[in-house]
Short mmCIF file of N, CA and C in Angstrom, two decimals:
data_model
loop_
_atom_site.label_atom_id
_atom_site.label_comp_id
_atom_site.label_asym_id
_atom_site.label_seq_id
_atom_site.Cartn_x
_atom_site.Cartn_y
_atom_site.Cartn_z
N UNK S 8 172.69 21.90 234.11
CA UNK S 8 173.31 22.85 235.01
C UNK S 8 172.57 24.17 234.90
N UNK S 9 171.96 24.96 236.41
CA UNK S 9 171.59 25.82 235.64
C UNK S 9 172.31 26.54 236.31
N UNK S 10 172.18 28.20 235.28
CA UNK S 10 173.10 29.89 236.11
C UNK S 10 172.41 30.00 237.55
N UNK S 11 173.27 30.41 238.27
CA UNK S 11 172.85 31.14 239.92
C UNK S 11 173.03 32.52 239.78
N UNK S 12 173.93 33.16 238.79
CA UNK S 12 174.30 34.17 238.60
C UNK S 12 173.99 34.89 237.48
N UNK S 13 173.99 35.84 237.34
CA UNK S 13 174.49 36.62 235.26
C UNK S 13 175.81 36.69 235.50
N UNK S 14 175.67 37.44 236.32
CA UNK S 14 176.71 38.41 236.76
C UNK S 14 178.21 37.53 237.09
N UNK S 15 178.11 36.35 237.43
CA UNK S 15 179.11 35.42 237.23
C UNK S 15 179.40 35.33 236.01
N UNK S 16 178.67 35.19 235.02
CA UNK S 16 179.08 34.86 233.48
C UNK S 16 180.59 36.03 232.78
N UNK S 17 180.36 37.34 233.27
CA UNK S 17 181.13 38.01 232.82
C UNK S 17 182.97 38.27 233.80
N UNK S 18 183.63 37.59 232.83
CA UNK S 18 185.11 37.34 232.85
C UNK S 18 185.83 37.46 232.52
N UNK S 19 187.21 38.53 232.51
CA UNK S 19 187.77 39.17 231.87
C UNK S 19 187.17 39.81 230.84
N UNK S 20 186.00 40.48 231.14
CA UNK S 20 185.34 42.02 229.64
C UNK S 20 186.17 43.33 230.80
N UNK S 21 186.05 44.42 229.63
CA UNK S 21 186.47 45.50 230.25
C UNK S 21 185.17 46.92 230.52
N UNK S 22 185.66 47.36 230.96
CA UNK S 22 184.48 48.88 230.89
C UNK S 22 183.55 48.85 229.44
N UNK S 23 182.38 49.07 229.73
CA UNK S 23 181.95 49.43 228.68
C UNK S 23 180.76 47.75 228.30
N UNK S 24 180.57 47.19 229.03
CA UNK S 24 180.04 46.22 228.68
C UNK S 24 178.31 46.37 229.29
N UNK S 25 177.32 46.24 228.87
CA UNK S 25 175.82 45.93 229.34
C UNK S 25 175.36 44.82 230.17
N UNK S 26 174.49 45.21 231.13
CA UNK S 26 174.18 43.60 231.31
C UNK S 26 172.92 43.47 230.76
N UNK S 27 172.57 42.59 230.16
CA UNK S 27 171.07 42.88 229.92
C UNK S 27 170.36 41.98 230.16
N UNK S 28 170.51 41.04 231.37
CA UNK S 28 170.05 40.36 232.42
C UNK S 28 168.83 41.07 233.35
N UNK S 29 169.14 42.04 233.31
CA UNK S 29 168.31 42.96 234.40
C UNK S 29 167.63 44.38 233.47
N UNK S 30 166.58 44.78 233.71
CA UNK S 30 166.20 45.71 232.66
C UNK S 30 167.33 47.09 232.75
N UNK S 31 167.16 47.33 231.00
CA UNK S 31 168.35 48.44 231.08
C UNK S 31 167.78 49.64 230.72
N UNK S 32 168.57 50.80 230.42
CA UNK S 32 168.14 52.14 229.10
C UNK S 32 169.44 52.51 228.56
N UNK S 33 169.26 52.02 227.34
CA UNK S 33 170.79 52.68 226.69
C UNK S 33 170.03 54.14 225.07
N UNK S 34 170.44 54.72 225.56
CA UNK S 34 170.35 56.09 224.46
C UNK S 34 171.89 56.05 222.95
N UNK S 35 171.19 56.45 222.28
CA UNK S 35 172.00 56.52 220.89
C UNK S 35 171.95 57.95 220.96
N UNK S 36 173.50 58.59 221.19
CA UNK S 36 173.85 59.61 220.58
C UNK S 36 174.76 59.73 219.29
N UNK S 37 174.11 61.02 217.96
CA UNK S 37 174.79 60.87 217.15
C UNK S 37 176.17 61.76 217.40
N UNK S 38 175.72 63.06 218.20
CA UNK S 38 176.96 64.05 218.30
C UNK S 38 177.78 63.78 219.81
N UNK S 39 178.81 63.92 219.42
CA UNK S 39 180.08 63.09 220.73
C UNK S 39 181.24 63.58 220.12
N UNK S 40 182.17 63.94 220.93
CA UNK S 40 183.18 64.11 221.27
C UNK S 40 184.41 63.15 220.61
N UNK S 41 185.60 63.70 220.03
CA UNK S 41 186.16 62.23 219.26
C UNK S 41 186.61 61.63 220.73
N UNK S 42 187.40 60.77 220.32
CA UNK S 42 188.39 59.65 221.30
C UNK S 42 187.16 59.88 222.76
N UNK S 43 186.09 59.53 222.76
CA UNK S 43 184.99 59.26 223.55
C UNK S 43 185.40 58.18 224.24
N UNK S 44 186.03 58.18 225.70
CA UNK S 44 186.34 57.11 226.54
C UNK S 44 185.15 55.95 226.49
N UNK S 45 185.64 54.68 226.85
CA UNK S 45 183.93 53.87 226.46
C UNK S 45 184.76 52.82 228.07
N UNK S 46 183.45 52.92 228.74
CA UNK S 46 183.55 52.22 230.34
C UNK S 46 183.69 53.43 231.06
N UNK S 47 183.46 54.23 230.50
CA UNK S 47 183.23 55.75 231.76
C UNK S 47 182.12 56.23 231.59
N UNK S 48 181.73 57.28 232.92
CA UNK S 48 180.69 57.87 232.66
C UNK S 48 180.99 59.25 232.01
N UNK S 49 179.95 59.71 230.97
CA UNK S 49 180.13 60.87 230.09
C UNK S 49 179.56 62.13 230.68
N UNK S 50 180.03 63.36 230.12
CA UNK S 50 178.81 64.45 230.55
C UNK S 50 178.03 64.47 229.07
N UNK S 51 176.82 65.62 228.92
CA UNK S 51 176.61 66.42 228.29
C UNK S 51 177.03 67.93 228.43
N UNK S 52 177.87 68.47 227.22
CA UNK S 52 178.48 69.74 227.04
C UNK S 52 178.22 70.55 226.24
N UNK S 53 177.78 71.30 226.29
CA UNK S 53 177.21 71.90 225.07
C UNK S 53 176.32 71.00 223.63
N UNK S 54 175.68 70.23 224.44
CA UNK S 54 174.78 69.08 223.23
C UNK S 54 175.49 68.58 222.80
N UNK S 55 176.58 67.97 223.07
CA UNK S 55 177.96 66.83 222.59
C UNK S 55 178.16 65.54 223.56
N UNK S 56 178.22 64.75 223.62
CA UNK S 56 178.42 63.99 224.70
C UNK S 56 180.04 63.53 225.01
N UNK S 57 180.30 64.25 225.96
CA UNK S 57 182.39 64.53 226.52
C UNK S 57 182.55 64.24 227.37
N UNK S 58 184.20 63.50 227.64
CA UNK S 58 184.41 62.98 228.34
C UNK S 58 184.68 63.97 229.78
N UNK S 59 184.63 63.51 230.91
CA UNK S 59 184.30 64.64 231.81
C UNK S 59 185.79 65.54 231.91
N UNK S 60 185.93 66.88 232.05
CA UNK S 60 187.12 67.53 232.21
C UNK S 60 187.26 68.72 233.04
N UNK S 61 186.87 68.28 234.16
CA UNK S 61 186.63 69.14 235.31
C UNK S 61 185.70 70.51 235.04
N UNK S 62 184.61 70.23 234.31
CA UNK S 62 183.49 71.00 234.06
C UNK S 62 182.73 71.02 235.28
N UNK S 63 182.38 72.29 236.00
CA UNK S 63 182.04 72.80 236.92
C UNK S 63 180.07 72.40 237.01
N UNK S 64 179.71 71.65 237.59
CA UNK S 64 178.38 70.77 237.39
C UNK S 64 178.12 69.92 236.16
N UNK S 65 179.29 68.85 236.38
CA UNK S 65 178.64 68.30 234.85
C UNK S 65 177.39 67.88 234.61
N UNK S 66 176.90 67.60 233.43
CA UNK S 66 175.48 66.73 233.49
C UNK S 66 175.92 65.62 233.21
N UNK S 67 175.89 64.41 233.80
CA UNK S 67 176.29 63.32 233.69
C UNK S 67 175.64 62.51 232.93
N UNK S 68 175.43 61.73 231.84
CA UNK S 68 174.56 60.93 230.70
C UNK S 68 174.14 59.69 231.10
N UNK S 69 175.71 58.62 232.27
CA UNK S 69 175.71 57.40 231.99
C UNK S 69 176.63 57.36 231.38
N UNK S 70 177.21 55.89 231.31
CA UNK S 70 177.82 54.83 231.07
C UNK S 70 178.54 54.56 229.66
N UNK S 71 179.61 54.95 228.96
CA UNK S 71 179.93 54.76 227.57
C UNK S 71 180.09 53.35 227.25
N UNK S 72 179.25 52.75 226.32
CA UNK S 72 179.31 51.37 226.12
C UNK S 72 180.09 51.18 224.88
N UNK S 73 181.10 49.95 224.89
CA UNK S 73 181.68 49.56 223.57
C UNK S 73 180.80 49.27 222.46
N UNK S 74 181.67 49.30 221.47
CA UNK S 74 180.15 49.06 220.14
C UNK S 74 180.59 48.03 220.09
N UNK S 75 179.39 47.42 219.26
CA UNK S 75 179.71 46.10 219.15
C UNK S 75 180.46 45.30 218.29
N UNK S 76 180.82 46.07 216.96
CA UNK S 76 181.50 45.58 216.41
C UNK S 76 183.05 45.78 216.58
N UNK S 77 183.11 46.38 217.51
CA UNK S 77 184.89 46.65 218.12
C UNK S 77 185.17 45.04 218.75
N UNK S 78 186.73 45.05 219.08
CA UNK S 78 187.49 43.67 219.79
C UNK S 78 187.09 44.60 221.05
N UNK S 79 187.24 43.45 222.12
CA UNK S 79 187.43 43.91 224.00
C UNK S 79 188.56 44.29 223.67
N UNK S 80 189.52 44.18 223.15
CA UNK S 80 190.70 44.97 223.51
C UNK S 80 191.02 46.04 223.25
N UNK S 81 190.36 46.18 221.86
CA UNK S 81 190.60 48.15 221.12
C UNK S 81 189.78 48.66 221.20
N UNK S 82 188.11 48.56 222.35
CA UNK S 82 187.24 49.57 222.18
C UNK S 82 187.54 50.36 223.58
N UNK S 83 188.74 50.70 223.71
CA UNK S 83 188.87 51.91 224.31
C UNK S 83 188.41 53.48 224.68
N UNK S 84 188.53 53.67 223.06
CA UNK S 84 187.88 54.88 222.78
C UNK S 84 187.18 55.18 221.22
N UNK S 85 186.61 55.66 221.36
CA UNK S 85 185.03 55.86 220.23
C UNK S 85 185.37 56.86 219.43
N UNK S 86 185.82 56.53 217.94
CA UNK S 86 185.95 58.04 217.20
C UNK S 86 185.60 57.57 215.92
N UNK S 87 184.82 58.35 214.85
CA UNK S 87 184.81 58.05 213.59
C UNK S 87 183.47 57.37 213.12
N UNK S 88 182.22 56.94 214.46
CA UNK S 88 181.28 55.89 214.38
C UNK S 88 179.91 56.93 214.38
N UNK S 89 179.30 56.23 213.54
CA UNK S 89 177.60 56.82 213.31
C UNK S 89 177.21 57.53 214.64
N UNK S 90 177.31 56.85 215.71
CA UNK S 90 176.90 56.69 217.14
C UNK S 90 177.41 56.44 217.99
N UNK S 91 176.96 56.99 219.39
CA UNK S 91 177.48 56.22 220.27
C UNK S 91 176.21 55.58 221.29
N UNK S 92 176.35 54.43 221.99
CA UNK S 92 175.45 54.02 223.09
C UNK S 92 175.93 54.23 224.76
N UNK S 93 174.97 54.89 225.08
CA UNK S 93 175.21 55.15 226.46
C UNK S 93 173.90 54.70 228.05
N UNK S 94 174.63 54.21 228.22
CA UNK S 94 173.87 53.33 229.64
C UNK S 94 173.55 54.14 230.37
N UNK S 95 172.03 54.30 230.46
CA UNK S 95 171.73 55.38 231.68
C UNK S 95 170.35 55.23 232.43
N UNK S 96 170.43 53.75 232.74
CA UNK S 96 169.79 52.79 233.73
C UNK S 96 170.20 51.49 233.58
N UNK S 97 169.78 50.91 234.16
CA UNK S 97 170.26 49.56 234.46
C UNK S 97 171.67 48.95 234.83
N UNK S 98 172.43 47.86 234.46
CA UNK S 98 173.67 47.53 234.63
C UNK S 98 174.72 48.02 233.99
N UNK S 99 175.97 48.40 234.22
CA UNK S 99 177.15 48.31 233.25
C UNK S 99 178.20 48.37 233.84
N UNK S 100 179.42 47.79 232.96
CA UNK S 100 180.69 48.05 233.69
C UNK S 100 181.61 49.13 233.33
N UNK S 101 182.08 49.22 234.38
CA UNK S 101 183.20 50.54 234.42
C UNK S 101 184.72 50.24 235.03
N UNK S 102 184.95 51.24 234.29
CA UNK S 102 186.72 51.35 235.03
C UNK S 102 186.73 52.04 236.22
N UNK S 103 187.65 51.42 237.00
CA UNK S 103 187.28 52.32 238.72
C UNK S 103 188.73 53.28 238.24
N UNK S 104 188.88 54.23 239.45
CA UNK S 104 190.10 55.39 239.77
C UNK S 104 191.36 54.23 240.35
N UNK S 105 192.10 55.08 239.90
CA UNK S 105 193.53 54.56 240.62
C UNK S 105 192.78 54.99 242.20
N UNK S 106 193.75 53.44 243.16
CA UNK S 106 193.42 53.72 244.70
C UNK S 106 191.57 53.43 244.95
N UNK S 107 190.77 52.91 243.86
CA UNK S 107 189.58 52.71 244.43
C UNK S 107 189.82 51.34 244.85
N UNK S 108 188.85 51.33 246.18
CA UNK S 108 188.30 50.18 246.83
C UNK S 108 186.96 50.08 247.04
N UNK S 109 186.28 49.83 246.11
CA UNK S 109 184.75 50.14 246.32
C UNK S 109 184.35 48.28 246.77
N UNK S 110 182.74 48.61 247.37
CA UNK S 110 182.56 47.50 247.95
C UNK S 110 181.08 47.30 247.30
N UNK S 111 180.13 46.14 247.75
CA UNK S 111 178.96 45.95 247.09
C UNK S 111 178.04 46.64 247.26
N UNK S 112 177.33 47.33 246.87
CA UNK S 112 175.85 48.74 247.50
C UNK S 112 176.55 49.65 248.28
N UNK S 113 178.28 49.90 247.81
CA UNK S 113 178.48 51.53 248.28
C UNK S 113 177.83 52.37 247.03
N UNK S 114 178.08 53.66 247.45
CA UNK S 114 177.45 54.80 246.53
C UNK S 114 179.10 54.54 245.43
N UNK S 115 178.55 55.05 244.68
CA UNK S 115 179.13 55.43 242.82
C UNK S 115 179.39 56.87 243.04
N UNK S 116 180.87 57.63 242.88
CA UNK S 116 181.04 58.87 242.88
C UNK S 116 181.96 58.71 241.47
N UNK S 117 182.15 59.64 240.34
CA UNK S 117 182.76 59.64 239.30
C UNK S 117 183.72 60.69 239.22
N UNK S 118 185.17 60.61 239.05
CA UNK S 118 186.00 61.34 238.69
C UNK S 118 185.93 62.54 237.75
N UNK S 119 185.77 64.04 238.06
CA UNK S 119 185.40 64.71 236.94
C UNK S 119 186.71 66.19 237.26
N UNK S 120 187.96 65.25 236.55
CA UNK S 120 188.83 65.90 236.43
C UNK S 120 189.79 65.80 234.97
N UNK S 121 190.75 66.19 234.28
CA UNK S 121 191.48 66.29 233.64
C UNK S 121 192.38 65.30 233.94
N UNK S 122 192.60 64.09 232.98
CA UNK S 122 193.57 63.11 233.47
C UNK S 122 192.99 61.87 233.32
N UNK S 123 194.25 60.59 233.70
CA UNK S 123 194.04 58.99 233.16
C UNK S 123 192.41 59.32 234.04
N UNK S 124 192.31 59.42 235.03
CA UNK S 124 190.90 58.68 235.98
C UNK S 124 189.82 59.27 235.58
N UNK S 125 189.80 60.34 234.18
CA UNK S 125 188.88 61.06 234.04
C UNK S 125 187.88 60.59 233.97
N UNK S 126 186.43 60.18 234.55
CA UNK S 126 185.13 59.35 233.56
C UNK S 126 185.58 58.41 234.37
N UNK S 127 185.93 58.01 235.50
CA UNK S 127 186.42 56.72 236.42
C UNK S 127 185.62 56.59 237.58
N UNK S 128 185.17 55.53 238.63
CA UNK S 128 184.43 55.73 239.29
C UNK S 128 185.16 55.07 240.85
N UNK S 129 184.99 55.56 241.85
CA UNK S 129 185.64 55.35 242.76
C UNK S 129 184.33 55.27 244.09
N UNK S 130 184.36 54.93 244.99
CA UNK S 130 183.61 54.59 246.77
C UNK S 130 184.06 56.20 247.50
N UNK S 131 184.99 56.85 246.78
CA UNK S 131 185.72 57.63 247.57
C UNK S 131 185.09 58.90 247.59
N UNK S 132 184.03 59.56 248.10
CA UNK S 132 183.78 60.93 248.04
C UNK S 132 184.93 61.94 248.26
N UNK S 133 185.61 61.88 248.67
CA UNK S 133 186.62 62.70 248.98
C UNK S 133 188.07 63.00 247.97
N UNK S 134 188.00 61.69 247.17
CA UNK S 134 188.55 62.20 246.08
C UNK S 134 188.60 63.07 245.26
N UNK S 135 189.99 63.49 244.87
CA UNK S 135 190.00 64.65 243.86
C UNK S 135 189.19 64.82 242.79
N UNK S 136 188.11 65.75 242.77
CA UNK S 136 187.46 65.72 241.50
C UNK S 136 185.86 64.59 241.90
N UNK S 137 185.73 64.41 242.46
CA UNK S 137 185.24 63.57 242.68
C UNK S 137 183.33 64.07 243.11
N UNK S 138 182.19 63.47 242.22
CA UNK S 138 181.14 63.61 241.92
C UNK S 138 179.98 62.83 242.24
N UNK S 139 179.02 62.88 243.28
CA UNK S 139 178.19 62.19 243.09
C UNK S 139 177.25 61.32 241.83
N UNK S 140 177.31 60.31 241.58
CA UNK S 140 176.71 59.44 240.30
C UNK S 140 174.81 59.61 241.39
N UNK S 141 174.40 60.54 241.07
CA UNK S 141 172.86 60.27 241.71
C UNK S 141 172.24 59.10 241.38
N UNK S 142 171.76 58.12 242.67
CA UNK S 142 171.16 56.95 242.59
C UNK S 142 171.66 55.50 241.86
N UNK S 143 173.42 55.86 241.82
CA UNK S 143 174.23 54.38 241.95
C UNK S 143 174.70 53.67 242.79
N UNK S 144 174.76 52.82 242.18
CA UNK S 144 175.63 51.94 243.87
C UNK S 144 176.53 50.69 242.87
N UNK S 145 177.42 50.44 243.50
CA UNK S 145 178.12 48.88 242.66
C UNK S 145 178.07 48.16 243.21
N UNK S 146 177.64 47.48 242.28
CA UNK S 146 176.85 45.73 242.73
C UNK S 146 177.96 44.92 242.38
N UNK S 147 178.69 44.56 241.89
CA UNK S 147 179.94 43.62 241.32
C UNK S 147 180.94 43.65 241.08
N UNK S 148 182.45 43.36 241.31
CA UNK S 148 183.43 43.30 240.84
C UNK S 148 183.86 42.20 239.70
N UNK S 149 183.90 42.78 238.87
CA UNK S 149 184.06 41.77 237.33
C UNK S 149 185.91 40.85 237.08
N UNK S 150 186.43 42.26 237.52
CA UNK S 150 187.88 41.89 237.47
C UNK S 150 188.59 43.04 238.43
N UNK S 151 189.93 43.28 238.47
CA UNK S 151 190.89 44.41 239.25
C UNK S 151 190.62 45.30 238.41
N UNK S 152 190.19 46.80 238.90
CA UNK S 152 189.67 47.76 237.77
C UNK S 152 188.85 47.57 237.36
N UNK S 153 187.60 46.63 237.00
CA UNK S 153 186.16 46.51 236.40
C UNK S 153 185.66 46.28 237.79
N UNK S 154 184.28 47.10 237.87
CA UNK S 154 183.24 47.08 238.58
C UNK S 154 181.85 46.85 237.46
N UNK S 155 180.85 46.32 238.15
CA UNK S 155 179.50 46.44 237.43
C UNK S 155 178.58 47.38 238.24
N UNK S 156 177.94 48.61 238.26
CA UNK S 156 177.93 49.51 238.51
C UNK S 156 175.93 49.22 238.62
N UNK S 157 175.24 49.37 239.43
CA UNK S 157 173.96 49.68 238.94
C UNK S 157 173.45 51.19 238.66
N UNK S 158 172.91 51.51 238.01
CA UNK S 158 172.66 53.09 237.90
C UNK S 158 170.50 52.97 237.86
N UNK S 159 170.40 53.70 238.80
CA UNK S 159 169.04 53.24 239.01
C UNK S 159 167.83 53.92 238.49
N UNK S 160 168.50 54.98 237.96
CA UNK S 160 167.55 56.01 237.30
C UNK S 160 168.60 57.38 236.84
N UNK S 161 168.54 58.09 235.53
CA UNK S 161 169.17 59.26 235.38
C UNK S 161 168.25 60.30 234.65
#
């Protein structure tokens, strides 16, 4: 039997997952922010890497990836670890906004407000808070709330 897909393979994972089917770039930061959302996109803040909080031009990093030695179920959020890895080319998945309906090769806009959707990614330019991801688009729906996100260059 052979795969038609990668991207089929992944089933019930949550935010925060790689594909590395397709070429990627993931960066190791040591300084971060505690309770570091992981399946969102991060800024850089003052040379820290934070979760976005309605910072007025964020710099956006990419993609917070789970570590690997966490369960899918408790790598929520990142505190206490050497490092963190952050996706900032190639594939990854994310948590969308409450009310997103994103579709396949729409644009990637990221939530950069105070609140659950903070670091969330939505189709919706017009949303509150709401940020261009320069040169994304989502390629996949993984599950309700997971998208696989391409990010094509940062």
């Amino acid at each position: 039997m052979a795969f038609t897909s990668a991207v089929s393979v992944l089933q019930n994972v949550d935010g925060g997952e790689l594909l590395t089917t397709s070429p990627y770039g993931v960066t190791a930061y040591t300084s971060y922010q505690d309770n570091l959302n992981v399946g969102r996109i991060a800024q850089m803040k003052d040379g820290v890497v934070s979760n976005l909080d309605a910072t007025a031009t964020p710099d956006l990093v990419g993609v917070v990836l789970r570590q690997i030695g966490s369960s899918l179920e408790d790598g929520t959020a990142l505190s206490g670890v050497s490092s963190v890895d952050v996706c900032d080319f190639g594939r990854a998945t994310v948590y969308t906004a409450t009310g997103a309906v994103p579709t396949a090769g729409s644009a990637v806009y990221v939530i950069n407000a105070v609140g659950d959707d903070a670091g969330k990614v939505t189709q919706d330019s017009g949303a509150t808070g709401a940020v261009a991801v320069t040169d994304a688009v989502f390629y996949k729906e993984v599950k309700s709330g997971v998208w696989t996100i391409t990010l094509k260059k940062y």
